[in-house]
């Protein structure tokens, strides 16, 4: 194992221990042939945060894959809008924005965005994040939801729009249906469909950027086509 990977694993172990979590056992084969890291994780703190999310923030609708999409889409929106962003801030906020919805961080009657902002400092500090940038990370986390008041800083604006767009289109449909039977947005299939139709109508107007609004048009069309097709196959939704 090279020195860089060893330092990264030490940082990650310290991070997980700090929040009361532990790493799974690593086999000899894995130590000798560690899996390749996704691109963009060269900095040890990024690798630590990514590893933490991969191990402990798995969820069909707001887990690691959702965080990856939010980060990539937010960066794309920033380029299209010509907004100068600090990708260290954006990465940290994108990968931790939903942490407040997971145990052991979740607190009853505290919005997950607010809770995520509260715990981000401890998590990022243990990972070796440049802590002078923490306030911007917290602003972006607090404002990421479509219903939130978003701070007028580029990282917060593009994360808000990326997170909102991830509720639209084919991916938005997939996420909502994945919640069926385990979330108020989807108590059953009919409830999930109602949420999809509501989001299709209401979320585009929540977007803040021109690039986000442009992207939403295609995604809304995807949702319309899906809803029409589903209606035709389920007796107008009565047999759903």
PDB file of N, CA and C in Angstrom, residues 173 196 200-201 217-230:
ATOM      1  N   UNK A 173     -38.658  10.440 -11.143  1.00  0.00           N
ATOM      2  CA  UNK A 173     -39.677   9.388 -11.075  1.00  0.00           C
ATOM      3  C   UNK A 173     -39.132   8.171 -10.341  1.00  0.00           C
ATOM      4  N   UNK A 196     -45.270  12.699  -7.883  1.00  0.00           N
ATOM      5  CA  UNK A 196     -44.597  12.931  -9.164  1.00  0.00           C
ATOM      6  C   UNK A 196     -45.324  14.013  -9.953  1.00  0.00           C
ATOM      7  N   UNK A 200     -43.852  17.711 -10.823  1.00  0.00           N
ATOM      8  CA  UNK A 200     -43.812  18.095 -12.235  1.00  0.00           C
ATOM      9  C   UNK A 200     -44.365  19.501 -12.443  1.00  0.00           C
ATOM     10  N   UNK A 201     -45.393  19.846 -11.694  1.00  0.00           N
ATOM     11  CA  UNK A 201     -46.047  21.143 -11.846  1.00  0.00           C
ATOM     12  C   UNK A 201     -45.364  22.248 -11.027  1.00  0.00           C
ATOM     13  N   UNK A 217     -37.180  21.842 -18.451  1.00  0.00           N
ATOM     14  CA  UNK A 217     -38.162  21.658 -19.528  1.00  0.00           C
ATOM     15  C   UNK A 217     -38.114  20.244 -20.086  1.00  0.00           C
ATOM     16  N   UNK A 218     -36.922  19.745 -20.339  1.00  0.00           N
ATOM     17  CA  UNK A 218     -36.773  18.378 -20.850  1.00  0.00           C
ATOM     18  C   UNK A 218     -37.247  17.370 -19.811  1.00  0.00           C
ATOM     19  N   UNK A 219     -36.911  17.600 -18.582  1.00  0.00           N
ATOM     20  CA  UNK A 219     -37.286  16.658 -17.526  1.00  0.00           C
ATOM     21  C   UNK A 219     -38.795  16.639 -17.299  1.00  0.00           C
ATOM     22  N   UNK A 220     -39.426  17.782 -17.396  1.00  0.00           N
ATOM     23  CA  UNK A 220     -40.876  17.831 -17.250  1.00  0.00           C
ATOM     24  C   UNK A 220     -41.553  17.052 -18.378  1.00  0.00           C
ATOM     25  N   UNK A 221     -41.026  17.158 -19.585  1.00  0.00           N
ATOM     26  CA  UNK A 221     -41.580  16.396 -20.704  1.00  0.00           C
ATOM     27  C   UNK A 221     -41.444  14.900 -20.461  1.00  0.00           C
ATOM     28  N   UNK A 222     -40.326  14.485 -19.901  1.00  0.00           N
ATOM     29  CA  UNK A 222     -40.142  13.070 -19.568  1.00  0.00           C
ATOM     30  C   UNK A 222     -41.219  12.612 -18.585  1.00  0.00           C
ATOM     31  N   UNK A 223     -41.518  13.459 -17.615  1.00  0.00           N
ATOM     32  CA  UNK A 223     -42.519  13.100 -16.621  1.00  0.00           C
ATOM     33  C   UNK A 223     -43.915  13.045 -17.225  1.00  0.00           C
ATOM     34  N   UNK A 224     -44.217  13.993 -18.096  1.00  0.00           N
ATOM     35  CA  UNK A 224     -45.524  14.000 -18.749  1.00  0.00           C
ATOM     36  C   UNK A 224     -45.738  12.730 -19.559  1.00  0.00           C
ATOM     37  N   UNK A 225     -44.722  12.345 -20.314  1.00  0.00           N
ATOM     38  CA  UNK A 225     -44.830  11.145 -21.136  1.00  0.00           C
ATOM     39  C   UNK A 225     -45.021   9.908 -20.270  1.00  0.00           C
ATOM     40  N   UNK A 226     -44.309   9.861 -19.145  1.00  0.00           N
ATOM     41  CA  UNK A 226     -44.455   8.720 -18.247  1.00  0.00           C
ATOM     42  C   UNK A 226     -45.863   8.660 -17.665  1.00  0.00           C
ATOM     43  N   UNK A 227     -46.354   9.777 -17.170  1.00  0.00           N
ATOM     44  CA  UNK A 227     -47.672   9.813 -16.547  1.00  0.00           C
ATOM     45  C   UNK A 227     -48.751   9.430 -17.561  1.00  0.00           C
ATOM     46  N   UNK A 228     -48.639   9.929 -18.786  1.00  0.00           N
ATOM     47  CA  UNK A 228     -49.615   9.583 -19.817  1.00  0.00           C
ATOM     48  C   UNK A 228     -49.580   8.091 -20.139  1.00  0.00           C
ATOM     49  N   UNK A 229     -48.379   7.539 -20.255  1.00  0.00           N
ATOM     50  CA  UNK A 229     -48.263   6.115 -20.536  1.00  0.00           C
ATOM     51  C   UNK A 229     -48.785   5.259 -19.408  1.00  0.00           C
ATOM     52  N   UNK A 230     -48.488   5.646 -18.182  1.00  0.00           N
ATOM     53  CA  UNK A 230     -48.968   4.890 -17.029  1.00  0.00           C
ATOM     54  C   UNK A 230     -50.480   4.950 -16.934  1.00  0.00           C
TER      55      UNK A 230
END
